[in-house]
PDB file of C-alpha atoms in Angstrom:
ATOM      1  CA  MET A   1       2.571 -48.464  19.752  1.00  0.00           C
ATOM      2  CA  LYS A   2       0.527 -45.682  21.211  1.00  0.00           C
ATOM      3  CA  ASN A   3       3.956 -45.298  23.455  1.00  0.00           C
ATOM      4  CA  HIS A   4       6.106 -44.980  20.140  1.00  0.00           C
ATOM      5  CA  ILE A   5       3.751 -42.063  18.355  1.00  0.00           C
ATOM      6  CA  ARG A   6       3.844 -40.313  21.829  1.00  0.00           C
ATOM      7  CA  THR A   7       7.882 -40.242  22.121  1.00  0.00           C
ATOM      8  CA  LEU A   8       7.910 -39.260  18.000  1.00  0.00           C
ATOM      9  CA  LEU A   9       5.264 -36.521  19.012  1.00  0.00           C
ATOM     10  CA  LEU A  10       7.090 -35.627  21.893  1.00  0.00           C
ATOM     11  CA  PHE A  11      10.714 -35.519  20.287  1.00  0.00           C
ATOM     12  CA  GLY A  12       8.907 -33.552  16.866  1.00  0.00           C
ATOM     13  CA  ALA A  13       7.696 -30.630  19.564  1.00  0.00           C
ATOM     14  CA  LEU A  14      11.285 -30.342  21.414  1.00  0.00           C
ATOM     15  CA  THR A  15      12.808 -30.338  17.855  1.00  0.00           C
ATOM     16  CA  LEU A  16      10.562 -27.793  16.726  1.00  0.00           C
ATOM     17  CA  SER A  17       9.963 -25.709  19.134  1.00  0.00           C
ATOM     18  CA  TYR A  18      14.739 -25.882  19.441  1.00  0.00           C
ATOM     19  CA  THR A  19      14.542 -25.018  15.430  1.00  0.00           C
ATOM     20  CA  MET A  20      12.616 -21.712  16.394  1.00  0.00           C
ATOM     21  CA  SER A  21      14.769 -20.667  19.510  1.00  0.00           C
ATOM     22  CA  GLY A  22      17.533 -21.064  17.437  1.00  0.00           C
ATOM     23  CA  GLN A  23      15.498 -19.016  14.537  1.00  0.00           C
ATOM     24  CA  ASN A  24      14.478 -16.305  16.945  1.00  0.00           C
ATOM     25  CA  MET A  25      17.448 -15.561  18.650  1.00  0.00           C
ATOM     26  CA  ALA A  26      19.297 -15.309  14.967  1.00  0.00           C
ATOM     27  CA  ALA A  27      17.476 -12.509  14.597  1.00  0.00           C
ATOM     28  CA  ILE A  28      19.761 -10.339  17.303  1.00  0.00           C
ATOM     29  CA  ARG A  29      22.527  -8.269  15.670  1.00  0.00           C
ATOM     30  CA  ILE A  30      25.454  -6.189  17.773  1.00  0.00           C
ATOM     31  CA  ASN A  31      23.689  -2.636  16.970  1.00  0.00           C
ATOM     32  CA  GLU A  32      25.978  -0.185  17.916  1.00  0.00           C
ATOM     33  CA  VAL A  33      29.054  -0.390  20.069  1.00  0.00           C
ATOM     34  CA  GLN A  34      30.840   2.083  22.512  1.00  0.00           C
ATOM     35  CA  SER A  35      34.579   1.896  23.608  1.00  0.00           C
ATOM     36  CA  VAL A  36      35.402   5.448  25.965  1.00  0.00           C
ATOM     37  CA  ASN A  37      32.340   6.903  27.693  1.00  0.00           C
ATOM     38  CA  THR A  38      33.812   9.969  29.561  1.00  0.00           C
ATOM     39  CA  ASP A  39      30.845  11.895  29.273  1.00  0.00           C
ATOM     40  CA  GLY A  40      27.819  10.431  27.330  1.00  0.00           C
ATOM     41  CA  TYR A  41      24.943   7.508  29.128  1.00  0.00           C
ATOM     42  CA  ILE A  42      25.059   6.952  32.564  1.00  0.00           C
ATOM     43  CA  ASP A  43      23.778   3.800  33.774  1.00  0.00           C
ATOM     44  CA  ASP A  44      21.741   2.638  37.105  1.00  0.00           C
ATOM     45  CA  TYR A  45      24.588   3.149  38.869  1.00  0.00           C
ATOM     46  CA  GLY A  46      25.437   6.634  37.906  1.00  0.00           C
ATOM     47  CA  CYS A  47      28.670   5.291  36.429  1.00  0.00           C
ATOM     48  CA  ARG A  48      29.791   5.928  32.419  1.00  0.00           C
ATOM     49  CA  ASN A  49      31.302   2.271  31.040  1.00  0.00           C
ATOM     50  CA  GLY A  50      31.190   1.524  27.683  1.00  0.00           C
ATOM     51  CA  TRP A  51      28.504  -0.461  26.956  1.00  0.00           C
ATOM     52  CA  ILE A  52      27.700  -3.032  23.716  1.00  0.00           C
ATOM     53  CA  GLU A  53      23.967  -2.478  22.130  1.00  0.00           C
ATOM     54  CA  LEU A  54      21.595  -5.394  20.811  1.00  0.00           C
ATOM     55  CA  PHE A  55      19.178  -4.746  18.117  1.00  0.00           C
ATOM     56  CA  ASN A  56      16.118  -7.645  17.152  1.00  0.00           C
ATOM     57  CA  THR A  57      15.355  -7.544  14.199  1.00  0.00           C
ATOM     58  CA  SER A  58      12.504  -9.668  13.610  1.00  0.00           C
ATOM     59  CA  TYR A  59       8.520  -8.720  14.361  1.00  0.00           C
ATOM     60  CA  GLY A  60       8.760 -11.021  17.263  1.00  0.00           C
ATOM     61  CA  THR A  61       9.813 -10.741  20.864  1.00  0.00           C
ATOM     62  CA  VAL A  62      12.962 -12.815  21.348  1.00  0.00           C
ATOM     63  CA  ASP A  63      14.425 -14.139  25.135  1.00  0.00           C
ATOM     64  CA  ILE A  64      18.248 -13.882  24.898  1.00  0.00           C
ATOM     65  CA  GLY A  65      18.708 -15.258  28.902  1.00  0.00           C
ATOM     66  CA  GLY A  66      21.226 -17.785  28.457  1.00  0.00           C
ATOM     67  CA  CYS A  67      22.877 -16.905  25.222  1.00  0.00           C
ATOM     68  CA  TYR A  68      26.178 -15.447  25.872  1.00  0.00           C
ATOM     69  CA  LEU A  69      28.705 -12.102  24.919  1.00  0.00           C
ATOM     70  CA  THR A  70      33.022 -12.089  24.737  1.00  0.00           C
ATOM     71  CA  ASP A  71      35.209 -10.132  23.394  1.00  0.00           C
ATOM     72  CA  ASP A  72      37.938 -13.643  22.926  1.00  0.00           C
ATOM     73  CA  PRO A  73      36.769 -16.316  20.214  1.00  0.00           C
ATOM     74  CA  ASN A  74      38.954 -18.151  21.965  1.00  0.00           C
ATOM     75  CA  ASP A  75      35.898 -17.968  25.131  1.00  0.00           C
ATOM     76  CA  LEU A  76      32.920 -18.060  23.680  1.00  0.00           C
ATOM     77  CA  THR A  77      31.007 -18.318  27.192  1.00  0.00           C
ATOM     78  CA  LYS A  78      32.553 -15.390  28.993  1.00  0.00           C
ATOM     79  CA  TYR A  79      29.968 -13.435  29.893  1.00  0.00           C
ATOM     80  CA  MET A  80      26.363 -15.999  30.078  1.00  0.00           C
ATOM     81  CA  ILE A  81      23.360 -13.311  29.846  1.00  0.00           C
ATOM     82  CA  PRO A  82      21.344 -14.778  33.222  1.00  0.00           C
ATOM     83  CA  LYS A  83      17.691 -16.767  32.421  1.00  0.00           C
ATOM     84  CA  GLY A  84      14.686 -15.218  33.649  1.00  0.00           C
ATOM     85  CA  ASP A  85      14.720 -11.852  33.861  1.00  0.00           C
ATOM     86  CA  ALA A  86      11.807 -10.552  31.949  1.00  0.00           C
ATOM     87  CA  LEU A  87      14.025  -7.992  30.758  1.00  0.00           C
ATOM     88  CA  THR A  88      15.799 -10.125  28.173  1.00  0.00           C
ATOM     89  CA  LYS A  89      12.146 -10.275  26.021  1.00  0.00           C
ATOM     90  CA  ILE A  90      13.407  -7.829  23.317  1.00  0.00           C
ATOM     91  CA  PRO A  91      10.075  -6.878  21.415  1.00  0.00           C
ATOM     92  CA  PRO A  92      10.403  -6.231  17.921  1.00  0.00           C
ATOM     93  CA  ARG A  93      12.437  -3.959  16.216  1.00  0.00           C
ATOM     94  CA  GLN A  94      14.148  -3.133  20.127  1.00  0.00           C
ATOM     95  CA  HIS A  95      17.101  -2.413  21.743  1.00  0.00           C
ATOM     96  CA  VAL A  96      19.290  -3.653  24.592  1.00  0.00           C
ATOM     97  CA  LEU A  97      21.281  -2.137  25.984  1.00  0.00           C
ATOM     98  CA  PHE A  98      24.223  -3.892  28.018  1.00  0.00           C
ATOM     99  CA  TYR A  99      27.345  -2.109  29.946  1.00  0.00           C
ATOM    100  CA  ALA A 100      31.205  -3.273  29.693  1.00  0.00           C
ATOM    101  CA  ASP A 101      32.311  -2.877  33.068  1.00  0.00           C
ATOM    102  CA  ASN A 102      33.633  -5.489  34.619  1.00  0.00           C
ATOM    103  CA  LEU A 103      31.125  -5.651  36.708  1.00  0.00           C
ATOM    104  CA  PRO A 104      28.842  -8.750  36.536  1.00  0.00           C
ATOM    105  CA  ASP A 105      27.512  -8.899  40.139  1.00  0.00           C
ATOM    106  CA  ARG A 106      26.010  -5.797  39.736  1.00  0.00           C
ATOM    107  CA  GLY A 107      22.969  -7.409  37.054  1.00  0.00           C
ATOM    108  CA  THR A 108      21.973  -8.414  34.548  1.00  0.00           C
ATOM    109  CA  PHE A 109      23.106  -5.863  31.896  1.00  0.00           C
ATOM    110  CA  HIS A 110      26.532  -5.598  33.835  1.00  0.00           C
ATOM    111  CA  ILE A 111      28.899  -8.169  31.477  1.00  0.00           C
ATOM    112  CA  SER A 112      32.025  -9.505  32.374  1.00  0.00           C
ATOM    113  CA  PHE A 113      34.220  -7.843  30.197  1.00  0.00           C
ATOM    114  CA  ASP A 114      35.566  -4.130  29.137  1.00  0.00           C
ATOM    115  CA  ILE A 115      35.674  -2.709  25.280  1.00  0.00           C
ATOM    116  CA  PRO A 116      38.696  -0.309  25.160  1.00  0.00           C
ATOM    117  CA  ASN A 117      41.228  -2.842  24.442  1.00  0.00           C
ATOM    118  CA  ALA A 118      38.582  -5.386  22.537  1.00  0.00           C
ATOM    119  CA  LYS A 119      39.721  -6.172  19.067  1.00  0.00           C
ATOM    120  CA  GLN A 120      35.977  -7.942  18.733  1.00  0.00           C
ATOM    121  CA  VAL A 121      32.577  -8.441  20.016  1.00  0.00           C
ATOM    122  CA  ILE A 122      30.310 -12.171  19.559  1.00  0.00           C
ATOM    123  CA  PHE A 123      27.018 -12.540  20.285  1.00  0.00           C
ATOM    124  CA  VAL A 124      26.884 -16.439  20.781  1.00  0.00           C
ATOM    125  CA  SER A 125      23.745 -18.847  20.896  1.00  0.00           C
ATOM    126  CA  ASN A 126      23.274 -20.452  24.354  1.00  0.00           C
ATOM    127  CA  ASN A 127      24.249 -23.533  23.163  1.00  0.00           C
ATOM    128  CA  GLY A 128      27.811 -21.887  23.607  1.00  0.00           C
ATOM    129  CA  ARG A 129      28.969 -22.510  19.987  1.00  0.00           C
ATOM    130  CA  THR A 130      26.355 -20.580  17.404  1.00  0.00           C
ATOM    131  CA  ILE A 131      27.991 -17.020  16.877  1.00  0.00           C
ATOM    132  CA  ILE A 132      24.997 -15.655  16.066  1.00  0.00           C
ATOM    133  CA  ASP A 133      26.723 -11.734  14.634  1.00  0.00           C
ATOM    134  CA  GLU A 134      30.024 -10.600  15.968  1.00  0.00           C
ATOM    135  CA  VAL A 135      31.777  -6.863  14.837  1.00  0.00           C
ATOM    136  CA  THR A 136      35.097  -6.844  14.487  1.00  0.00           C
ATOM    137  CA  LEU A 137      36.507  -2.942  16.363  1.00  0.00           C
ATOM    138  CA  PRO A 138      38.210  -0.660  14.309  1.00  0.00           C
ATOM    139  CA  GLU A 139      41.946  -0.724  14.339  1.00  0.00           C
ATOM    140  CA  GLY A 140      43.343   1.692  16.727  1.00  0.00           C
ATOM    141  CA  GLY A 141      39.752   1.657  18.067  1.00  0.00           C
ATOM    142  CA  ILE A 142      36.845   3.945  18.625  1.00  0.00           C
ATOM    143  CA  PRO A 143      37.065   7.364  19.399  1.00  0.00           C
ATOM    144  CA  ALA A 144      36.631   8.602  22.638  1.00  0.00           C
ATOM    145  CA  ASN A 145      32.465   9.892  23.548  1.00  0.00           C
ATOM    146  CA  LYS A 146      31.994   8.077  19.560  1.00  0.00           C
ATOM    147  CA  SER A 147      30.286   4.769  18.955  1.00  0.00           C
ATOM    148  CA  TYR A 148      30.950   2.158  16.044  1.00  0.00           C
ATOM    149  CA  GLY A 149      27.754   1.189  14.599  1.00  0.00           C
ATOM    150  CA  ARG A 150      25.483  -0.005  11.775  1.00  0.00           C
ATOM    151  CA  VAL A 151      24.668   3.254  10.353  1.00  0.00           C
ATOM    152  CA  VAL A 152      20.331   1.215   9.480  1.00  0.00           C
ATOM    153  CA  ASP A 153      19.401  -0.738  12.798  1.00  0.00           C
ATOM    154  CA  GLY A 154      20.081  -4.730  11.687  1.00  0.00           C
ATOM    155  CA  GLU A 155      21.672  -4.190   8.553  1.00  0.00           C
ATOM    156  CA  GLY A 156      24.840  -4.966   7.507  1.00  0.00           C
ATOM    157  CA  SER A 157      27.575  -7.800   7.094  1.00  0.00           C
ATOM    158  CA  SER A 158      26.669 -10.359   9.061  1.00  0.00           C
ATOM    159  CA  GLU A 159      27.072 -14.014   8.470  1.00  0.00           C
ATOM    160  CA  PRO A 160      26.467 -16.688  11.563  1.00  0.00           C
ATOM    161  CA  THR A 161      30.034 -18.416  11.063  1.00  0.00           C
ATOM    162  CA  HIS A 162      32.488 -19.337  13.389  1.00  0.00           C
ATOM    163  CA  PHE A 163      34.570 -16.291  13.671  1.00  0.00           C
ATOM    164  CA  LEU A 164      37.785 -16.820  12.932  1.00  0.00           C
ATOM    165  CA  GLN A 165      36.438 -17.799   9.373  1.00  0.00           C
ATOM    166  CA  ARG A 166      34.612 -15.143   8.596  1.00  0.00           C
ATOM    167  CA  SER A 167      36.882 -12.854   9.298  1.00  0.00           C
ATOM    168  CA  ILE A 168      40.015 -13.682   7.887  1.00  0.00           C
ATOM    169  CA  ARG A 169      37.942 -13.833   4.664  1.00  0.00           C
ATOM    170  CA  VAL A 170      35.250 -10.906   5.171  1.00  0.00           C
ATOM    171  CA  ALA A 171      38.352  -8.592   6.522  1.00  0.00           C
ATOM    172  CA  GLN A 172      40.163  -9.433   3.325  1.00  0.00           C
ATOM    173  CA  LYS A 173      37.696  -8.619   1.215  1.00  0.00           C
ATOM    174  CA  GLU A 174      36.617  -5.374   2.976  1.00  0.00           C
ATOM    175  CA  ARG A 175      40.440  -4.320   2.921  1.00  0.00           C
ATOM    176  CA  ALA A 176      40.619  -4.738  -0.519  1.00  0.00           C
ATOM    177  CA  ALA A 177      36.782  -2.667  -1.408  1.00  0.00           C
ATOM    178  CA  GLY A 178      37.516  -0.490   0.820  1.00  0.00           C
ATOM    179  CA  GLU A 179      34.450  -0.695   1.991  1.00  0.00           C
ATOM    180  CA  ASP A 180      32.678  -1.328   6.239  1.00  0.00           C
ATOM    181  CA  HIS A 181      29.425  -3.077   4.906  1.00  0.00           C
ATOM    182  CA  GLY A 182      27.035  -1.160   6.952  1.00  0.00           C
ATOM    183  CA  TRP A 183      29.000  -0.168   9.621  1.00  0.00           C
ATOM    184  CA  ALA A 184      30.570   3.257  10.491  1.00  0.00           C
ATOM    185  CA  ILE A 185      32.135   5.491  12.962  1.00  0.00           C
ATOM    186  CA  LEU A 186      28.871   7.641  14.599  1.00  0.00           C
ATOM    187  CA  ASP A 187      29.306  11.003  15.712  1.00  0.00           C
ATOM    188  CA  LYS A 188      25.661  11.322  17.263  1.00  0.00           C
ATOM    189  CA  VAL A 189      25.823   7.996  19.859  1.00  0.00           C
ATOM    190  CA  THR A 190      22.509   6.382  20.450  1.00  0.00           C
ATOM    191  CA  PRO A 191      22.299   4.354  23.179  1.00  0.00           C
ATOM    192  CA  SER A 192      19.000   2.042  23.000  1.00  0.00           C
ATOM    193  CA  THR A 193      17.380   3.466  19.688  1.00  0.00           C
ATOM    194  CA  ASN A 194      17.780   3.915  16.662  1.00  0.00           C
ATOM    195  CA  ASN A 195      21.511   4.408  14.510  1.00  0.00           C
ATOM    196  CA  LEU A 196      19.542   6.074  12.267  1.00  0.00           C
ATOM    197  CA  THR A 197      17.671   9.900  13.336  1.00  0.00           C
ATOM    198  CA  LEU A 198      15.524  11.705  11.334  1.00  0.00           C
ATOM    199  CA  ASP A 199      16.487  15.123  13.479  1.00  0.00           C
ATOM    200  CA  GLY A 200      18.466  17.054  11.025  1.00  0.00           C
ATOM    201  CA  ASP A 201      17.241  20.883   9.304  1.00  0.00           C
ATOM    202  CA  SER A 202      13.380  20.618   8.479  1.00  0.00           C
ATOM    203  CA  LYS A 203      12.118  21.436   5.537  1.00  0.00           C
ATOM    204  CA  SER A 204      11.436  25.075   5.994  1.00  0.00           C
ATOM    205  CA  THR A 205      15.148  25.771   7.527  1.00  0.00           C
ATOM    206  CA  THR A 206      16.171  23.989   3.865  1.00  0.00           C
ATOM    207  CA  MET A 207      13.929  25.156   1.208  1.00  0.00           C
ATOM    208  CA  GLY A 208      15.557  28.994   3.672  1.00  0.00           C
ATOM    209  CA  LYS A 209      18.827  27.827   2.216  1.00  0.00           C
ATOM    210  CA  THR A 210      17.463  26.911  -1.151  1.00  0.00           C
ATOM    211  CA  ASP A 211      15.493  30.134  -1.643  1.00  0.00           C
ATOM    212  CA  PRO A 212      17.082  32.759   0.429  1.00  0.00           C
ATOM    213  CA  TYR A 213      15.166  35.276  -0.966  1.00  0.00           C
ATOM    214  CA  GLY A 214      12.467  33.189  -2.019  1.00  0.00           C
ATOM    215  CA  VAL A 215      11.810  33.706  -5.780  1.00  0.00           C
ATOM    216  CA  ILE A 216      10.869  30.465  -6.090  1.00  0.00           C
ATOM    217  CA  MET A 217       8.875  29.795  -4.013  1.00  0.00           C
ATOM    218  CA  ALA A 218       6.755  32.956  -5.034  1.00  0.00           C
ATOM    219  CA  ILE A 219       6.554  31.459  -8.545  1.00  0.00           C
ATOM    220  CA  VAL A 220       5.891  28.213  -7.386  1.00  0.00           C
ATOM    221  CA  ALA A 221       2.969  29.571  -5.716  1.00  0.00           C
ATOM    222  CA  MET A 222       1.861  31.864  -7.971  1.00  0.00           C
ATOM    223  CA  SER A 223       2.051  29.087 -10.984  1.00  0.00           C
ATOM    224  CA  VAL A 224      -0.496  26.683  -8.589  1.00  0.00           C
ATOM    225  CA  VAL A 225      -2.733  29.428  -8.120  1.00  0.00           C
ATOM    226  CA  PHE A 226      -3.044  30.327 -11.556  1.00  0.00           C
ATOM    227  CA  VAL A 227      -3.145  26.541 -13.190  1.00  0.00           C
ATOM    228  CA  ALA A 228      -6.232  26.730 -10.107  1.00  0.00           C
ATOM    229  CA  LEU A 229      -8.105  29.804 -11.595  1.00  0.00           C
ATOM    230  CA  ILE A 230      -7.683  27.886 -14.833  1.00  0.00           C
ATOM    231  CA  LEU A 231      -8.889  24.331 -14.699  1.00  0.00           C
ATOM    232  CA  LEU A 232     -12.290  25.980 -12.716  1.00  0.00           C
ATOM    233  CA  TYR A 233     -12.283  28.927 -15.985  1.00  0.00           C
ATOM    234  CA  VAL A 234     -12.503  25.927 -17.943  1.00  0.00           C
ATOM    235  CA  VAL A 235     -15.146  23.960 -15.796  1.00  0.00           C
ATOM    236  CA  PHE A 236     -17.310  26.683 -14.796  1.00  0.00           C
ATOM    237  CA  LYS A 237     -17.423  28.077 -19.154  1.00  0.00           C
ATOM    238  CA  LYS A 238     -18.439  23.832 -20.271  1.00  0.00           C
ATOM    239  CA  ILE A 239     -21.426  24.023 -17.457  1.00  0.00           C
ATOM    240  CA  GLY A 240     -22.508  27.662 -18.056  1.00  0.00           C
ATOM    241  CA  ASN A 241     -22.161  26.350 -21.635  1.00  0.00           C
ATOM    242  CA  ARG A 242     -24.665  23.503 -20.804  1.00  0.00           C
ATOM    243  CA  ALA A 243     -26.935  25.206 -18.981  1.00  0.00           C
ATOM    244  CA  VAL A 244     -27.750  27.210 -21.397  1.00  0.00           C
ATOM    245  CA  ILE A 245     -28.378  24.654 -24.040  1.00  0.00           C
ATOM    246  CA  LYS A 246     -30.583  22.832 -21.810  1.00  0.00           C
ATOM    247  CA  SER A 247     -33.069  26.360 -21.093  1.00  0.00           C
ATOM    248  CA  HIS A 248     -33.005  27.365 -25.154  1.00  0.00           C
ATOM    249  CA  LEU A 249     -33.941  23.376 -25.765  1.00  0.00           C
ATOM    250  CA  LYS A 250     -36.958  23.871 -22.982  1.00  0.00           C
ATOM    251  CA  GLU A 251     -37.971  26.986 -24.204  1.00  0.00           C
ATOM    252  CA  ALA A 252     -38.186  25.646 -28.119  1.00  0.00           C
ATOM    253  CA  ALA A 253     -40.372  22.399 -26.978  1.00  0.00           C
ATOM    254  CA  SER A 254     -42.442  24.775 -25.114  1.00  0.00           C
ATOM    255  CA  LYS A 255     -43.258  27.132 -28.120  1.00  0.00           C
ATOM    256  CA  GLY A 256     -43.268  24.389 -30.639  1.00  0.00           C
ATOM    257  CA  ASP A 257     -40.488  25.813 -32.662  1.00  0.00           C
ATOM    258  CA  VAL A 258     -39.161  22.251 -34.311  1.00  0.00           C
ATOM    259  CA  ALA A 259     -36.222  24.818 -35.824  1.00  0.00           C
ATOM    260  CA  SER A 260     -35.266  26.190 -32.781  1.00  0.00           C
ATOM    261  CA  VAL A 261     -34.749  22.619 -31.302  1.00  0.00           C
ATOM    262  CA  ALA A 262     -32.942  20.972 -33.910  1.00  0.00           C
ATOM    263  CA  SER A 263     -30.251  24.146 -34.251  1.00  0.00           C
ATOM    264  CA  VAL A 264     -29.556  24.273 -30.921  1.00  0.00           C
ATOM    265  CA  LYS A 265     -28.605  20.376 -30.881  1.00  0.00           C
ATOM    266  CA  GLY A 266     -26.945  21.458 -33.838  1.00  0.00           C
ATOM    267  CA  LYS A 267     -28.688  18.931 -36.465  1.00  0.00           C
ATOM    268  CA  GLU A 268     -28.182  21.199 -39.595  1.00  0.00           C
ATOM    269  CA  SER A 269     -28.394  17.835 -41.534  1.00  0.00           C
ATOM    270  CA  THR A 270     -31.771  17.570 -41.496  1.00  0.00           C
ATOM    271  CA  SER A 271     -34.164  18.598 -44.535  1.00  0.00           C
ATOM    272  CA  ALA A 272     -36.494  20.504 -44.670  1.00  0.00           C
ATOM    273  CA  GLU A 273     -39.552  17.824 -45.431  1.00  0.00           C
ATOM    274  CA  VAL A 274     -38.605  16.343 -41.618  1.00  0.00           C
ATOM    275  CA  PHE A 275     -39.026  20.440 -40.304  1.00  0.00           C
ATOM    276  CA  ALA A 276     -42.058  20.577 -42.780  1.00  0.00           C
ATOM    277  CA  ALA A 277     -43.937  17.619 -41.190  1.00  0.00           C
ATOM    278  CA  ILE A 278     -42.839  17.671 -37.008  1.00  0.00           C
ATOM    279  CA  ALA A 279     -43.788  21.461 -37.597  1.00  0.00           C
ATOM    280  CA  MET A 280     -47.444  20.424 -39.053  1.00  0.00           C
ATOM    281  CA  ALA A 281     -48.019  17.515 -36.343  1.00  0.00           C
ATOM    282  CA  PHE A 282     -46.998  20.686 -33.386  1.00  0.00           C
ATOM    283  CA  HIS A 283     -49.871  21.900 -35.560  1.00  0.00           C
ATOM    284  CA  LEU A 284     -52.486  19.521 -35.760  1.00  0.00           C
ATOM    285  CA  TYR A 285     -52.149  18.952 -31.643  1.00  0.00           C
ATOM    286  CA  LYS A 286     -52.383  22.734 -30.870  1.00  0.00           C
ATOM    287  CA  GLU A 287     -55.562  22.522 -32.995  1.00  0.00           C
ATOM    288  CA  ASP A 288     -58.412  22.627 -30.480  1.00  0.00           C
ATOM    289  CA  ASN A 289     -60.682  22.067 -33.652  1.00  0.00           C
ATOM    290  CA  GLU A 290     -58.644  18.903 -35.029  1.00  0.00           C
ATOM    291  CA  ILE A 291     -60.561  15.688 -35.439  1.00  0.00           C
ATOM    292  CA  HIS A 292     -57.513  13.454 -34.121  1.00  0.00           C
ATOM    293  CA  ASP A 293     -57.333   9.409 -34.581  1.00  0.00           C
ATOM    294  CA  PHE A 294     -57.266   7.170 -31.948  1.00  0.00           C
ATOM    295  CA  GLU A 295     -55.560   4.170 -32.477  1.00  0.00           C
ATOM    296  CA  ASN A 296     -57.185   0.737 -30.567  1.00  0.00           C
ATOM    297  CA  THR A 297     -56.354  -2.819 -30.572  1.00  0.00           C
ATOM    298  CA  ILE A 298     -60.555  -3.520 -31.301  1.00  0.00           C
ATOM    299  CA  LEU A 299     -61.917  -4.662 -33.848  1.00  0.00           C
ATOM    300  CA  THR A 300     -66.011  -3.136 -33.986  1.00  0.00           C
ATOM    301  CA  ILE A 301     -67.880  -4.690 -37.288  1.00  0.00           C
ATOM    302  CA  HIS A 302     -71.005  -2.400 -38.369  1.00  0.00           C
ATOM    303  CA  LYS A 303     -74.418  -4.514 -39.636  1.00  0.00           C
ATOM    304  CA  GLU A 304     -74.826  -2.420 -43.504  1.00  0.00           C
ATOM    305  CA  SER A 305     -78.685  -2.006 -43.390  1.00  0.00           C
ATOM    306  CA  LYS A 306     -80.347  -2.693 -46.842  1.00  0.00           C
ATOM    307  CA  SER A 307     -83.771  -2.645 -47.790  1.00  0.00           C
ATOM    308  CA  TYR A 308     -84.148  -6.252 -49.305  1.00  0.00           C
ATOM    309  CA  SER A 309     -82.151  -9.264 -48.918  1.00  0.00           C
ATOM    310  CA  PRO A 310     -80.629 -10.300 -52.098  1.00  0.00           C
ATOM    311  CA  TRP A 311     -81.084 -13.535 -51.297  1.00  0.00           C
ATOM    312  CA  SER A 312     -84.900 -13.744 -51.298  1.00  0.00           C
ATOM    313  CA  SER A 313     -85.256 -11.016 -54.764  1.00  0.00           C
ATOM    314  CA  LYS A 314     -87.499 -12.340 -57.082  1.00  0.00           C
ATOM    315  CA  ILE A 315     -85.264 -11.677 -60.117  1.00  0.00           C
ATOM    316  CA  TYR A 316     -82.816 -14.491 -59.008  1.00  0.00           C
ATOM    317  CA  THR A 317     -85.730 -16.744 -59.447  1.00  0.00           C
ATOM    318  CA  LEU A 318     -87.190 -16.309 -62.673  1.00  0.00           C
ATOM    319  CA  ARG A 319     -86.127 -18.950 -65.386  1.00  0.00           C
ATOM    320  CA  GLU A 320     -85.007 -17.359 -68.411  1.00  0.00           C
ATOM    321  CA  THR A 321     -87.828 -17.399 -71.868  1.00  0.00           C
ATOM    322  CA  PRO A 322     -86.705 -20.476 -73.439  1.00  0.00           C
ATOM    323  CA  GLN A 323     -85.867 -20.189 -76.853  1.00  0.00           C
ATOM    324  CA  VAL A 324     -87.190 -22.158 -80.032  1.00  0.00           C
ATOM    325  CA  ARG A 325     -84.620 -23.402 -82.218  1.00  0.00           C
ATOM    326  CA  ARG A 326     -85.562 -23.996 -85.999  1.00  0.00           C
ATOM    327  CA  ASN A 327     -83.828 -26.099 -88.802  1.00  0.00           C
ATOM    328  CA  LYS A 328     -82.885 -23.822 -91.466  1.00  0.00           C
TER     329      LYS A 328
END
C-alpha cells in the first residue's frame, strides 16, 4: 500500500513539474526579427547577421534549453537550443538574442538557418510539437537594417496552436481588418532591449515647440504665484483675526468687563439682566470687605441656651381651680 502511495506522489510531482515547466515556457514570445543587417548589431564573432529576439513576459526566470527555433512549419525541430547553458535561462522581463547565420557550430545562440528568405519564425516547446509562439514575416521581406517586431514588448497577437490552422485564420482576419495586431516595421532597431523606448523629445523641447515665445509659461507662472499669494492672505487673515479676538477676550476678562467679553464673543442677544447679575458678581468678588458665603456639606447643630426649662416650669404642674356647678 505504501509503495502505491509513493508511486502516486512521485507521478503527481513529475506531472506538476512538467506542467509548471510548460507554463513557464509559454511565457516566451518572439519579440523582434531582423533579416538583413549590414551596418547594425555585431555578434560575438564580429559579424553582422540577422537575428531573432525572444522576450520573457513572466516575472520568473524561464530556461528555454531544449526548446526549438525554426522557419519551417513542416520541420519544427530544425534547431534545438542546447541544454545546460546558463545563458538560456532568461530572467524576468528580459531578452535573449539568437543570430540567424546558419552556423550552429559557433555556439548556443547561432542557429541553423538564416532569415532573408524565411516567411515565418516559430518557437517550439521542448517536446518538439507544441508551438509556443510564431510570427509571419511581412510579404516582400523586412527592409534592410530595419526590424519587424512588437510595438510593445511581449504584447500583440500570439496563439500557441498549430501554425497552419493559425496562419489561415489569423491571416484572413488581418487582411480583412487591415491590422497587424501589435506588430510593425521598426525604424529604430532594438536588439536585446525594449522595443518601445522613451527617448523622444524632452518636456522642455516639447514646450519650446508648443510655446516658442513663452507666453503660456508666463501666464501659468504668474497664475500660480497670484493664487499662492491669495491663499496666504486668506490663511493669515483668519489667523490674525482669531489672535485679535483672543487678545480682546483676555483683556476684557482681566478687567471684569462682562459687556465687552460678551460683545467680543458676539453674544448680542443676551439680556441686560444677565449682564447686571454677572457684573454684580464680579463686583462682590472684587470687594475686600464683602462677606461671602461658603457652602460645604458639613451640618452643625448649635445648642440654644435658655434660663429655664419648659419641662420643669411650675405652671405646667398647677391644677385648674375646680368650678362648682349649681343646679338652677
